Coordinates of N, CA and C in Angstrom, one line a residue:
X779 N -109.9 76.1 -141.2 CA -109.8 74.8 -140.4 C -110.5 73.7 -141.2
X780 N -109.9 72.7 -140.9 CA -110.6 71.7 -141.7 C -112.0 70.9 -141.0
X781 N -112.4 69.9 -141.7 CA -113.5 69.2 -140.9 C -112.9 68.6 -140.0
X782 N -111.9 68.1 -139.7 CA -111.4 67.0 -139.0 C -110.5 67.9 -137.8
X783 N -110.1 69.1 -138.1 CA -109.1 70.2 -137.5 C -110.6 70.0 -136.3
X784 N -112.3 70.7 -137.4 CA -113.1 71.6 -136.3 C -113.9 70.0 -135.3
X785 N -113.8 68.9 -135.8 CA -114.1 67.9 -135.0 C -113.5 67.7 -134.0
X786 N -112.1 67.8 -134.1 CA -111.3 67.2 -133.2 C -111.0 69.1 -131.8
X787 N -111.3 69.9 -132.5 CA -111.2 71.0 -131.4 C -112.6 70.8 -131.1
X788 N -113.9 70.9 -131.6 CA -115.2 70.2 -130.7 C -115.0 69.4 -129.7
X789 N -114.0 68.4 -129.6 CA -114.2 67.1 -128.4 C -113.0 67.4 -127.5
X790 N -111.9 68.2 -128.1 CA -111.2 68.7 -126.6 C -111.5 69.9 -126.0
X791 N -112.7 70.7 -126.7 CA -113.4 71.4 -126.1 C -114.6 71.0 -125.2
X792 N -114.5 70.0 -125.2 CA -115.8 69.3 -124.1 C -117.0 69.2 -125.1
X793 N -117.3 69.9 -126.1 CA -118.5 70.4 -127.2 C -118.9 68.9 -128.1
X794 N -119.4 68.1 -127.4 CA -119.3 66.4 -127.5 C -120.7 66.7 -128.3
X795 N -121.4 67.5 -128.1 CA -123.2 67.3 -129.0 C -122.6 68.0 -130.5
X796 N -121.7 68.9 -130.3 CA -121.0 69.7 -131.6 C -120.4 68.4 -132.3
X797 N -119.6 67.8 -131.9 CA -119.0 66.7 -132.4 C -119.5 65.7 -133.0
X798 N -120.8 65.5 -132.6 CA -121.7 64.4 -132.7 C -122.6 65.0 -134.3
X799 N -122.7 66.1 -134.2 CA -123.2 66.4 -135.4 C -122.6 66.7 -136.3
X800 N -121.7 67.1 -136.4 CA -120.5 67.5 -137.1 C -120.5 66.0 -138.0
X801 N -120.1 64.5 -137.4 CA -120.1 63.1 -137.9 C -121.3 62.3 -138.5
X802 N -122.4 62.8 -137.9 CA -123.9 62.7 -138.9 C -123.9 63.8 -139.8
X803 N -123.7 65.0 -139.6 CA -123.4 65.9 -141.2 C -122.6 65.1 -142.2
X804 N -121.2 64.8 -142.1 CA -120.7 64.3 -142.7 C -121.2 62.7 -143.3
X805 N -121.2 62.0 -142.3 CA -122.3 60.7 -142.9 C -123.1 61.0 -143.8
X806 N -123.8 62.2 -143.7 CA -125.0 62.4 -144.7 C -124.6 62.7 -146.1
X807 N -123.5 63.6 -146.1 CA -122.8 64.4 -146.9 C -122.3 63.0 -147.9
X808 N -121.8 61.8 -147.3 CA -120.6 60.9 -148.0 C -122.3 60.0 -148.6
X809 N -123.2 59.7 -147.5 CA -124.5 59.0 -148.3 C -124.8 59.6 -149.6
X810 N -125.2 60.8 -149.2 CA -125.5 61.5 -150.8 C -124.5 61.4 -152.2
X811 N -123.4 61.4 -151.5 CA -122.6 61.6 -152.6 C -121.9 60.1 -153.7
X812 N -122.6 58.7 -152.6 CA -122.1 57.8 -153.0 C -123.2 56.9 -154.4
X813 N -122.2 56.3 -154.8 CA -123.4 55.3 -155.8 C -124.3 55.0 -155.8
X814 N -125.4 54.7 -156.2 CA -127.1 54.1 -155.3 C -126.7 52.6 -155.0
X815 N -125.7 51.5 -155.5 CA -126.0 50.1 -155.1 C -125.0 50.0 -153.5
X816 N -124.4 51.2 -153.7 CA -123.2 51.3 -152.4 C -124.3 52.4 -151.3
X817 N -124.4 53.1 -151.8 CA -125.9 53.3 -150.6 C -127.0 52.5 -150.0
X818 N -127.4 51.4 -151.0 CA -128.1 50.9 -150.6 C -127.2 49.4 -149.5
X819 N -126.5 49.3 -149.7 CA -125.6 48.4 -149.3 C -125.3 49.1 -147.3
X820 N -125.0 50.1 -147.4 CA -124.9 51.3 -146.3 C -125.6 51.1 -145.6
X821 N -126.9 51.7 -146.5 CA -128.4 51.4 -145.7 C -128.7 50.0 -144.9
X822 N -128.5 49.3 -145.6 CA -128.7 47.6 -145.7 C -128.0 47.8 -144.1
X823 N -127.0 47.8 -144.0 CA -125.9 47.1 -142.6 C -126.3 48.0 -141.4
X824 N -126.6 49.3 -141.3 CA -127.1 50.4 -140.7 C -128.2 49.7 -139.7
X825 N -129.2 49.4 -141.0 CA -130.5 49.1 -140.1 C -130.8 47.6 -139.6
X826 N -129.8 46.4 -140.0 CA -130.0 45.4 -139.9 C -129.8 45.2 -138.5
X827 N -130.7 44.0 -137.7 CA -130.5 43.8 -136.1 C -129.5 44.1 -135.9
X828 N -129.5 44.6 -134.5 CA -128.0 44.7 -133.8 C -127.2 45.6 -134.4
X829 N -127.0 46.3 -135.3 CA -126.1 46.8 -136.1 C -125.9 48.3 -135.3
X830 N -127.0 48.8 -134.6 CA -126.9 50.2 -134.4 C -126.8 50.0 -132.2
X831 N -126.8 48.5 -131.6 CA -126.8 48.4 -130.4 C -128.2 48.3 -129.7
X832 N -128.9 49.1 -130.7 CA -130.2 49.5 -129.7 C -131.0 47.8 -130.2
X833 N -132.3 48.1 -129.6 CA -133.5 46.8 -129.7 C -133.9 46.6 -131.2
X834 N -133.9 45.9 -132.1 CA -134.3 45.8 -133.4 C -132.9 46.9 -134.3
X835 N -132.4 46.9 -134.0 CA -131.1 47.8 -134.5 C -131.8 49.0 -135.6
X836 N -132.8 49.8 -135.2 CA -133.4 50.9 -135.8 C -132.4 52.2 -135.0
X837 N -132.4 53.1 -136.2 CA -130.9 53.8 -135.5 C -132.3 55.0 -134.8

């Protein structure tokens, strides 16, 4: 199965916390593996206000 096959059976399995990490693994996975000025660029928009909803956009 693929990632996307076992994501998408996670969420019509109701398994919504499985899903949720399944998309931060992968996030992590695509961070690591990208350029450092394109990571930091990532990083940059992530943590900037508002960006993440919450108060001070800190994720």
């Amino acid at each position: 199965m693929t990632a996307a096959g076992a994501l998408t059976a996670d969420l019509e399995a109701g398994r919504y916390e499985a899903a949720a990490l399944r998309l931060l693994a992968g996030f992590l996975i695509a961070l690591r593996d990208t350029a450092p000025p394109a990571r930091e660029a990532m990083l940059t928009l992530l943590t900037r206000e508002g960006a993440s909803g919450s108060e001070g956009g800190r994720l």
